[in-house]
XYZ file of C-alpha atoms in Angstrom:
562
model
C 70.297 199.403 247.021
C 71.750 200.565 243.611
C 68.829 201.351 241.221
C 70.794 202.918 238.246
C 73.768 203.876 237.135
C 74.141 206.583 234.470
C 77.642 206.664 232.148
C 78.234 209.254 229.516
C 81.417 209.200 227.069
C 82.874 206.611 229.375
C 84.969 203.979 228.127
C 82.769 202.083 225.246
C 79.721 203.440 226.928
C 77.961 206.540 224.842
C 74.988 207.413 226.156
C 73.714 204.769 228.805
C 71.485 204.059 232.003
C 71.458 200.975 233.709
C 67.959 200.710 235.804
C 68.718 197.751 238.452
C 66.609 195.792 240.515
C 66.543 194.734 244.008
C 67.266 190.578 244.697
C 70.253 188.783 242.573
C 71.349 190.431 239.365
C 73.906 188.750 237.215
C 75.531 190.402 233.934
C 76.448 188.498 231.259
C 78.035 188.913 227.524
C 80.150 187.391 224.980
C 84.211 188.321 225.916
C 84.888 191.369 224.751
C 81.492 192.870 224.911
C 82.273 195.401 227.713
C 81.302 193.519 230.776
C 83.734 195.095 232.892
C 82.158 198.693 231.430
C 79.335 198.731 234.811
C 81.852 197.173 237.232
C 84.650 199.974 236.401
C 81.955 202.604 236.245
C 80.498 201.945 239.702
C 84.286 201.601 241.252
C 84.815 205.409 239.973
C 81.402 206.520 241.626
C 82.842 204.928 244.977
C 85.859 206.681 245.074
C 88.370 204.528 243.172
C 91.389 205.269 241.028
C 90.563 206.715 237.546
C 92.535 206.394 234.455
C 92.314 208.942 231.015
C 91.735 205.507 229.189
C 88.436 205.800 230.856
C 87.586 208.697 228.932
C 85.809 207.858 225.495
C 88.019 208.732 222.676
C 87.215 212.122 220.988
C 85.451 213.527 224.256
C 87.259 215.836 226.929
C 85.622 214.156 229.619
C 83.705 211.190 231.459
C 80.447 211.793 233.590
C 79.734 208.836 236.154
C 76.648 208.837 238.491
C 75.772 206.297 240.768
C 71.766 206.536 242.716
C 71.114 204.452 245.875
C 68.363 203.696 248.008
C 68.693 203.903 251.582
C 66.636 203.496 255.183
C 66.310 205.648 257.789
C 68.945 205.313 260.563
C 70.770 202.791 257.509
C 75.288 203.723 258.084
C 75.151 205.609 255.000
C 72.039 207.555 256.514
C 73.946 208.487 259.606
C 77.423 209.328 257.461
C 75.478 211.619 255.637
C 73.645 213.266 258.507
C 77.032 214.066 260.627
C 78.340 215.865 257.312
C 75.414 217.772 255.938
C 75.176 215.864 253.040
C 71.637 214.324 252.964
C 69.092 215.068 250.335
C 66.240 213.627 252.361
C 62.257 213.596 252.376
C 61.262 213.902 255.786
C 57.993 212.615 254.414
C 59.084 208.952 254.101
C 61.400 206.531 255.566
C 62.801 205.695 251.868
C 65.694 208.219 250.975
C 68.282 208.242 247.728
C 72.209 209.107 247.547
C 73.555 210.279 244.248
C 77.985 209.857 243.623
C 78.775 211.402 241.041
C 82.450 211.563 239.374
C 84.008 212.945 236.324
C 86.647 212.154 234.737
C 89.016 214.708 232.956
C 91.287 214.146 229.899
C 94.262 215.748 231.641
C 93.985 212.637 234.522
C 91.970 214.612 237.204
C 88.664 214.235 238.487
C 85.737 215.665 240.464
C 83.395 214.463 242.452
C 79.723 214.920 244.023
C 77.663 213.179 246.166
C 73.981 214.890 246.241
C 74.743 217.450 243.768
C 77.865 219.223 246.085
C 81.337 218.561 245.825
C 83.084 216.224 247.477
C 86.562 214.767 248.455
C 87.761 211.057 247.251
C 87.982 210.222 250.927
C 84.243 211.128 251.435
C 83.198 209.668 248.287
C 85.364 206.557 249.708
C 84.394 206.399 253.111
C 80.715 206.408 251.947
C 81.166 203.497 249.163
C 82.012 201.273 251.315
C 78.857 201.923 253.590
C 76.980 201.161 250.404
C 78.619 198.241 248.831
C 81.404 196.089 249.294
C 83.103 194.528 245.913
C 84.283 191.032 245.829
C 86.520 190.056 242.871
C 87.552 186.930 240.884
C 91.389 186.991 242.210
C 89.803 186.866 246.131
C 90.592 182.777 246.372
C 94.276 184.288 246.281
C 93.660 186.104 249.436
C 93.024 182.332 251.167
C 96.375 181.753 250.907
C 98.278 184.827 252.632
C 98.839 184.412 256.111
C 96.550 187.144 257.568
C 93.199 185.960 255.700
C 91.845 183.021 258.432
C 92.397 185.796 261.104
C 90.756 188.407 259.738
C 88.019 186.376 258.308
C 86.974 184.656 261.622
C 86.905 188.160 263.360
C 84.700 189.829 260.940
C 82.396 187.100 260.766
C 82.071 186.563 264.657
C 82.213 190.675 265.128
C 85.921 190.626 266.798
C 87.045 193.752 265.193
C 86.606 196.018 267.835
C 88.353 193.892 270.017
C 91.059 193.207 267.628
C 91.675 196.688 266.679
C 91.725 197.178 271.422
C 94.519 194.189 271.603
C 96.661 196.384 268.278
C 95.878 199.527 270.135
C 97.318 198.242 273.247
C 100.238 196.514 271.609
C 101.704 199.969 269.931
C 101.144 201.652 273.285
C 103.293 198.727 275.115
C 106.016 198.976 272.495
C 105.931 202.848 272.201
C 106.917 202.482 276.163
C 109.360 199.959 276.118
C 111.279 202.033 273.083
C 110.828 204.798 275.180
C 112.695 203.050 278.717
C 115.193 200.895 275.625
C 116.475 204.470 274.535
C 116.685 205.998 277.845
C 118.268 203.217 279.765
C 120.743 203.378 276.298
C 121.632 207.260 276.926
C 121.690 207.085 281.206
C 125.493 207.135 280.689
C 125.700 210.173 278.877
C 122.344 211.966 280.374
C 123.685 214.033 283.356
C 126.182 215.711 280.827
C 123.220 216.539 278.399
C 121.300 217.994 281.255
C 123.480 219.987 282.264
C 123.990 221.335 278.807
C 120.775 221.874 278.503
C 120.156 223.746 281.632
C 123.144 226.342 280.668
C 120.983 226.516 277.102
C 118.047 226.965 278.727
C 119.272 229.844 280.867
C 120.666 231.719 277.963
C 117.596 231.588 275.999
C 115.166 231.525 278.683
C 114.601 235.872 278.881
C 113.660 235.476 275.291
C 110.936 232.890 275.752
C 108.574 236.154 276.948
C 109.339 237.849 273.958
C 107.796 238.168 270.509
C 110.446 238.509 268.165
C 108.006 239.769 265.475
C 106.238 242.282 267.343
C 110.016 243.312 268.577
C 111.188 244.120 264.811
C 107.959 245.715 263.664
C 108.270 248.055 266.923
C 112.004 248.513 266.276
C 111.223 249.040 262.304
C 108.650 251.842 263.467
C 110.758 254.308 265.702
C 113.673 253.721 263.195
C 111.901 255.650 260.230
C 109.538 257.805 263.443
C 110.798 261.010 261.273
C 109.382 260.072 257.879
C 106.493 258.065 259.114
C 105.381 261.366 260.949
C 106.030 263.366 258.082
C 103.688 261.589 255.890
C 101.164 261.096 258.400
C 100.866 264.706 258.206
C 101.092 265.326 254.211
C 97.795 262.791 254.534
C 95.980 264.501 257.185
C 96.214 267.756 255.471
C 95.684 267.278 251.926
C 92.421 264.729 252.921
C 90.780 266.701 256.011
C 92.770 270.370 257.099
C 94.526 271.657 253.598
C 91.235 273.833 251.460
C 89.660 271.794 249.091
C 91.077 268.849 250.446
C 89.297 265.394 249.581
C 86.864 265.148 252.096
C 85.431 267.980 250.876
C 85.785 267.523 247.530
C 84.192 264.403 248.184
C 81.417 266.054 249.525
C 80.607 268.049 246.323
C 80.400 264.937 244.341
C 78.118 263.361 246.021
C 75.821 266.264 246.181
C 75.897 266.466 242.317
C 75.186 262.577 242.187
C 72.577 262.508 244.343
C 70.886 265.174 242.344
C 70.761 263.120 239.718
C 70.242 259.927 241.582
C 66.352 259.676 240.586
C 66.871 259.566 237.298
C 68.641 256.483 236.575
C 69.710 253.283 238.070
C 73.174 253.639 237.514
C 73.674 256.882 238.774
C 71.620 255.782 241.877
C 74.429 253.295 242.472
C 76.555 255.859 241.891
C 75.884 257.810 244.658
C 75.045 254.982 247.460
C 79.131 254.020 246.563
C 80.077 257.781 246.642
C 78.680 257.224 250.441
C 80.275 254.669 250.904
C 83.756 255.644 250.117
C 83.017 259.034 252.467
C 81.896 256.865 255.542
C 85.071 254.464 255.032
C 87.514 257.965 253.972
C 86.388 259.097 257.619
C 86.771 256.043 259.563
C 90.363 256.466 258.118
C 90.815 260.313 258.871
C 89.925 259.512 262.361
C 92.352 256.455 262.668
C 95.312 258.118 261.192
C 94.119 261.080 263.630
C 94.449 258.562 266.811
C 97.466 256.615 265.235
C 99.352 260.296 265.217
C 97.968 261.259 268.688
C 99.408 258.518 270.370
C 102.945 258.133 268.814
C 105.928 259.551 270.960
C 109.456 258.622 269.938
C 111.603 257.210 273.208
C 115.005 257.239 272.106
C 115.612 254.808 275.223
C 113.182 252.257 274.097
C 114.847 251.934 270.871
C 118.106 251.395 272.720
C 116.460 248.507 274.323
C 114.878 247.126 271.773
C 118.299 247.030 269.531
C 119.573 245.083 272.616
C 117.057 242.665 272.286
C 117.052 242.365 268.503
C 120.894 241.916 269.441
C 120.513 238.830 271.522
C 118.098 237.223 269.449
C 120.210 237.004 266.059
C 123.612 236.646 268.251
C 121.440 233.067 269.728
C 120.020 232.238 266.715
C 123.688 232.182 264.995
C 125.094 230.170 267.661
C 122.218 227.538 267.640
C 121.898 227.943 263.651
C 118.367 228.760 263.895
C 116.586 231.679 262.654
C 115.675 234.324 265.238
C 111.964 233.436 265.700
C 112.239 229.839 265.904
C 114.236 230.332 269.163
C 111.141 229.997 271.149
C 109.998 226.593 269.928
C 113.747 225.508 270.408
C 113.121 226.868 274.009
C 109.745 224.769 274.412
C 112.075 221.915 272.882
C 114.749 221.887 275.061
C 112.584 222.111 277.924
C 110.352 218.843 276.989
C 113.989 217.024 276.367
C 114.698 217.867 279.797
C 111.855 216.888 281.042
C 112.483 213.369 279.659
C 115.826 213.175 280.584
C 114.794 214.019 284.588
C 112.320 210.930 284.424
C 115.366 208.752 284.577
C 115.863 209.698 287.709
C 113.180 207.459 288.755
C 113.455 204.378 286.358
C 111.448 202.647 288.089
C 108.587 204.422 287.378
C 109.337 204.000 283.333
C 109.449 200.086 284.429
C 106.265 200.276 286.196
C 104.621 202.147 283.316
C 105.833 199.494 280.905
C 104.460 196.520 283.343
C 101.425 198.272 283.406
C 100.786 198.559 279.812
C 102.192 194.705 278.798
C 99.149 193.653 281.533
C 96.825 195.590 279.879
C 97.836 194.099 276.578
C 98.019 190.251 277.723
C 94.363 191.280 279.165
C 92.841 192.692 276.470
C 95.156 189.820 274.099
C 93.858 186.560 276.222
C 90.629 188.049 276.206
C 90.344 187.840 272.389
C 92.710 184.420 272.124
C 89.380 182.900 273.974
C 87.199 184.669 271.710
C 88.711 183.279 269.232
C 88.769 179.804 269.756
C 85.848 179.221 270.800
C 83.743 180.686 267.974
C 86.452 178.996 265.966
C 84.569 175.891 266.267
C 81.621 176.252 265.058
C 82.496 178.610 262.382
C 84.480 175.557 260.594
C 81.724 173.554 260.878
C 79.544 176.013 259.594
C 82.326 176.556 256.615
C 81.928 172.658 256.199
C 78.247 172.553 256.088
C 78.102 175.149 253.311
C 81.267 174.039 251.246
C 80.166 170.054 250.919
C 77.167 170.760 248.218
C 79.869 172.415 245.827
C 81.098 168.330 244.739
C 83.165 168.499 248.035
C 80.839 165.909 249.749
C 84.260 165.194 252.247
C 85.173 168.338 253.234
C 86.249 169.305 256.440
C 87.866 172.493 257.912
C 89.475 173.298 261.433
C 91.150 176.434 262.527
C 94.888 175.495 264.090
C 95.761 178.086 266.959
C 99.889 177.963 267.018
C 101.101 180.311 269.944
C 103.271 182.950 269.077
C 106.884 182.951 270.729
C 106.574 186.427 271.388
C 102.993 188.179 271.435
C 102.260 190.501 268.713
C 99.684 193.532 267.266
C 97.277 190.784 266.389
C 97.404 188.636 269.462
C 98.788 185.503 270.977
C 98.848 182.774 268.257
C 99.128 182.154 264.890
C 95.525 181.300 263.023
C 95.977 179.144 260.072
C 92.588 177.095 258.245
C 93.264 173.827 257.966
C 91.189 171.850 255.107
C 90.780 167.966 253.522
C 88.766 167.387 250.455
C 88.893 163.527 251.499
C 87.841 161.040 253.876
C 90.392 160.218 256.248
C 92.825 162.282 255.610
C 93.960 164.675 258.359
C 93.328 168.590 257.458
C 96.542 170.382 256.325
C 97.093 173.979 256.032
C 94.422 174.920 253.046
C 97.414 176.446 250.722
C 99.531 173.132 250.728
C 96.681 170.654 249.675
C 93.454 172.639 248.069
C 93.465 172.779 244.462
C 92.984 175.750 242.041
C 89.467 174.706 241.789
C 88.822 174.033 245.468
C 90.170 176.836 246.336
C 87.567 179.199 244.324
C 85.002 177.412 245.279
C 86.149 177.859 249.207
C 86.452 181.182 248.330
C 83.034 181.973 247.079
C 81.312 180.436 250.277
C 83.583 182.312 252.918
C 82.424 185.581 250.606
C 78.831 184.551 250.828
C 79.515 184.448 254.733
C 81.371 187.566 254.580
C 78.410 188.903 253.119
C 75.535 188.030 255.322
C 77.879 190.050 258.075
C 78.218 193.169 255.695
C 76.426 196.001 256.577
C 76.546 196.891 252.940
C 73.202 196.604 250.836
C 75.248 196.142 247.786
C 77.484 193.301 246.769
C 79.343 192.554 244.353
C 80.851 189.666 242.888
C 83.282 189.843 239.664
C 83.617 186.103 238.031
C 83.908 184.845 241.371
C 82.327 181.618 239.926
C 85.749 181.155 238.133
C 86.503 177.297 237.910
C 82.856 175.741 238.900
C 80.489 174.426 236.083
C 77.489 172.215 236.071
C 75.614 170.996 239.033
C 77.982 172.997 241.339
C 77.191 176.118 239.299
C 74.213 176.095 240.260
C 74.394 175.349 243.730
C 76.364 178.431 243.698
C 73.469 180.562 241.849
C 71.722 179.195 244.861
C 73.507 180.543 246.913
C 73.770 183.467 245.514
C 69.912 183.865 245.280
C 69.045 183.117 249.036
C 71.625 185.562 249.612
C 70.042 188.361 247.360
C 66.569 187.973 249.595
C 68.832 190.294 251.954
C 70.544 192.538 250.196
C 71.052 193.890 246.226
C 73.745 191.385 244.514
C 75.032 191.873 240.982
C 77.588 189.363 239.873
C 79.344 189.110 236.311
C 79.300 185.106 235.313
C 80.341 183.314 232.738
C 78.397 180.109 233.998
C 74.558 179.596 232.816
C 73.841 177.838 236.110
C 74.487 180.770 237.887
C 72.483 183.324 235.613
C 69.275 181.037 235.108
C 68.852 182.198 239.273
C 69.122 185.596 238.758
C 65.875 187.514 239.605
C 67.026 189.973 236.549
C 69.727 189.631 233.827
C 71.275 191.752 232.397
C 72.927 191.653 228.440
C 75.872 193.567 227.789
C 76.379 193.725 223.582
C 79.302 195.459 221.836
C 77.858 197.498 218.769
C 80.332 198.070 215.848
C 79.081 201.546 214.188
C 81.462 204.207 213.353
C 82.737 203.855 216.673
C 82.453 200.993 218.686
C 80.119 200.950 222.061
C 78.782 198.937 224.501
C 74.988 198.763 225.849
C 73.501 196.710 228.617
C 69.699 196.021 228.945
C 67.701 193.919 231.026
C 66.866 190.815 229.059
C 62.695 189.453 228.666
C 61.910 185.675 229.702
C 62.781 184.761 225.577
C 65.980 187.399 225.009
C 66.986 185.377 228.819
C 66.495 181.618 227.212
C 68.463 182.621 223.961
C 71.800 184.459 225.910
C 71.542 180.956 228.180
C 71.241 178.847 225.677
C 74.512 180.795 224.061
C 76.224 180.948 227.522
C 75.377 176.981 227.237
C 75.939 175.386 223.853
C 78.748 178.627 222.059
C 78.581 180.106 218.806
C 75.166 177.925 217.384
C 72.009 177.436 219.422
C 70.088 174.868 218.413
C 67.273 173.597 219.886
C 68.757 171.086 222.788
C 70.809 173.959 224.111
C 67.433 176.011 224.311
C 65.726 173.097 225.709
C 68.691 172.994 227.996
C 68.466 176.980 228.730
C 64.297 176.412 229.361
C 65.278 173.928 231.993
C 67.890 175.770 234.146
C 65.148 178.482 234.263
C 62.487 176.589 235.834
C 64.727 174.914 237.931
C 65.264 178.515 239.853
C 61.469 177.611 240.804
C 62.539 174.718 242.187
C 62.999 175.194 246.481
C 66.560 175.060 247.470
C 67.454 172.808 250.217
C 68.666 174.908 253.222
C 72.778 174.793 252.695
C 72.799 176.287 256.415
């Protein structure tokens, strides 16, 4: 779970630390106030995209750290195990992860995660083993065509086979381009192999050859004379000339090592002085061997000129330098190879049957799947909707089949959805209202979230559009849920906070320059922001009466919406 959160010079935020606890935590604050300030700061610990505006103005940068609890054998323990990155206690079974992320005026950033440095795709990858982020637009995703699919397969555990069926449906199409385009250039493919076995023979006796090694050979006997020449010069004036430099070097290190004992520095002195004689001899005996075993063949410099020759006269005609003409080689020789299969189509048609089998297989497999835990997923959806003042809902899935199968299966899954008795269910973006449709959202996120291997969720206003005793249904909700795992949810409803297990205050403070703090509020501090969250501007003592109630009414049992 999250336990705290430390910002510096970010945004409105100073100095702060936010200490969280486990259970349901809600945030709360007047518009204004900064309540986006923890949400924004915990994206940019999980890898998110950062903006300069996030850096508090006057400072040069924005520090970020995010701390987590985690299990043994928990994802994130596992991620972190396979890449070296855990900072663990074999001692006990409870274990902490630390992002960290800063934010530079310039627009770049840096991140961490247990003190060494990490990519955004790490520091991605493992935010979304820790927490997964719902936000107030998410009733918008209801209505695009995708969402029903890809909500009943992560909540039945279909994406495994889902992501099988796509797999399968790319490798189908990949071979039926593949026979399309080859059927398409039959008429013209004898000519092109035969082109491309004259190529091939032509630039074949090169495909043995290093063009490189050719040049640097050829570049060698060409200057023999003066390479020999100075080979010699360095030979004599560092080991045969008198006083050359290995002997010179000798003297010096005599002298230093004389005076070696008496200081530090000249000790070091003399171990490099040794140094630089044991690597000037290891050269004096290369150059030695180098010299010893050069011999200038005037007839292998002819036929390396010949070869040199060839190579730029191909790589003119095929406008290619002179060392790509191997790859070009490899090239033609895979082109040909695809050509030749043509000469048994029928084993490109078998190869596509073969694959569109495996597809339907693996596609009617999950089509089943699919409707049958389509079922009683809508009547769960039902169950768990009605309490939210929708005592006549009802939801279906519709399975339309597709014309022509696709990457995500056979048919076509829309949600269908009635608010009223009677009334046959219609596709849920032609009949649910603005309101109906948040409040559908928030229980297929709740769903979503019981699946979620996450410990962390998080929900931003999702209780947009709700009020009174539907509020706090949803802070019901919201609390069973937080028995599982860590929740902290920004809300502007009172409902929804009184069932929080800790609240949290965030207050804009107008000094020289403005900042934002957030603390965790005591029973009284908690009945004054409800009572504000309930009756505005003035609290008097009805609306504290009022925030008194809600709060002993998260004693109250909550009937089992499951």
């Amino acid at each position: 779970m999250l336990t705290n959160l430390t910002l510096q010079n970010f945004a409105l935020a100073d100095q702060l630390t936010i200490e969280l606890a486990g259970g349901f935590n809600v945030l709360t604050g007047e518009t204004g106030a900064g309540k986006s300030l923890l949400l924004d700061a915990l994206s940019v610990c999980l890898g998110e995209r950062t903006d300069v505006a996030h850096v508090r103005f006057g400072t040069d940068k924005a520090d970020v750290t995010a701390s987590f609890d985690y299990q043994d054998n928990d994802p994130i323990d596992l991620w972190l195990r396979e890449r070296e990155l855990d900072d663990k206690d074999d001692q006990t079974t409870e274990h902490s992860v630390h992002l960290r992320r800063v934010i530079l005026t310039n627009g770049r950033s840096k991140a961490w995660i247990n003190g060494r440095p990490s990519s955004l795709t790490e520091l991605k990858e493992a935010g979304r083993l820790l927490v997964q982020l719902y936000s107030q637009h998410s009733q918008q995703q209801l209505l695009e065509p995708p969402y029903p699919k890809n909500w009943l397969d992560r909540y039945s555990g279909f994406g495994t086979q889902a992501q099988d069926v796509k797999q399968a449906y790319q490798h189908w199409q990949h071979l039926l381009k593949e026979q399309q385009t080859a059927l398409v250039a039959a008429a013209s493919r004898q000519t092109r192999m035969a082109e491309l076995e004259v190529q091939l023979e032509e630039i074949e006796p090169l495909s043995r050859l290093d063009y490189s090694a050719l040049e640097q050979e050829y570049d060698r006997l060409s200057h023999f004379e003066s390479m020999m020449q100075d080979c010699a010069a360095l030979l004599d004036g560092l080991d045969e000339q008198d006083n050359n430099v290995v002997q010179q070097l000798a003297g010096f290190i005599r002298r230093a090592d004389s005076q070696a004992s008496r200081s530090t520095e000249l000790s070091a002195v003399s171990e490099r002085l040794l140094s630089a004689q044991s690597e000037l001899g290891d050269a004096v005996a290369l150059l030695r061997q180098f010299v010893d075993q050069q011999n200038f063949d005037p007839e292998r410099m002819a036929e390396l000129n010949e070869y040199l020759e060839i190579f730029h006269r191909l790589g003119r005609k095929y406008r290619v330098n002179p060392e790509e003409l191997t790859a070009l080689n490899a090239a033609w020789h895979a082109e040909l190879e695809r050509l030749s299969l043509l000469d048994d189509p029928e084993a490109l048609a078998a190869q596509v049957a073969q694959a569109y089998q495996y597809f339907m297989q693996l596609a009617t497999k999950l089509n089943t799947a699919r409707r049958h835990a389509a079922i009683p997923l809508a009547e769960t959806l039902t169950k768990q909707v009605r309490p939210l003042a929708l005592p006549e809902a009802h939801f279906e899935f519709g399975f339309d089949e597709l014309e022509q199968p696709n990457a995500d299966g056979l048919s076509s899954i829309q949600l269908y959805f009635t608010a009223n008795k009677g009334i046959p269910a219609q596709a849920l973006a032609k009949v649910a209202s603005g309101g109906e449709l948040s409040r559908i959202a928030l229980v297929m996120q709740v769903m979503n979230a019981e699946k979620t291997e996450a410990d962390v969720l998080v929900f931003d206003e999702v209780d947009v559009g709700i009020s009174g005793g539907t509020a706090e249904i949803v802070g019901r909700l919201l609390r069973d849920l937080g028995k599982h795992v860590q929740i902290l949810c920004i809300t502007h409803q009172p409902q929804v906070a009184a069932q929080a297990d800790q609240h949290l205050l965030v207050e804009k403070q107008q000094a020289e320059q403005a900042s934002s703090i957030i603390y965790a509020l005591a029973d009284e501090q908690r009945i004054i922001e409800l009572a504000r969250m309930s009756g505005g501007v003035e609290i008097t003592e009805t609306t504290l009466q009022h925030a008194r109630h809600l709060l002993n009414l998260k004693n109250t049992p909550s009937k089992d919406n499951h």
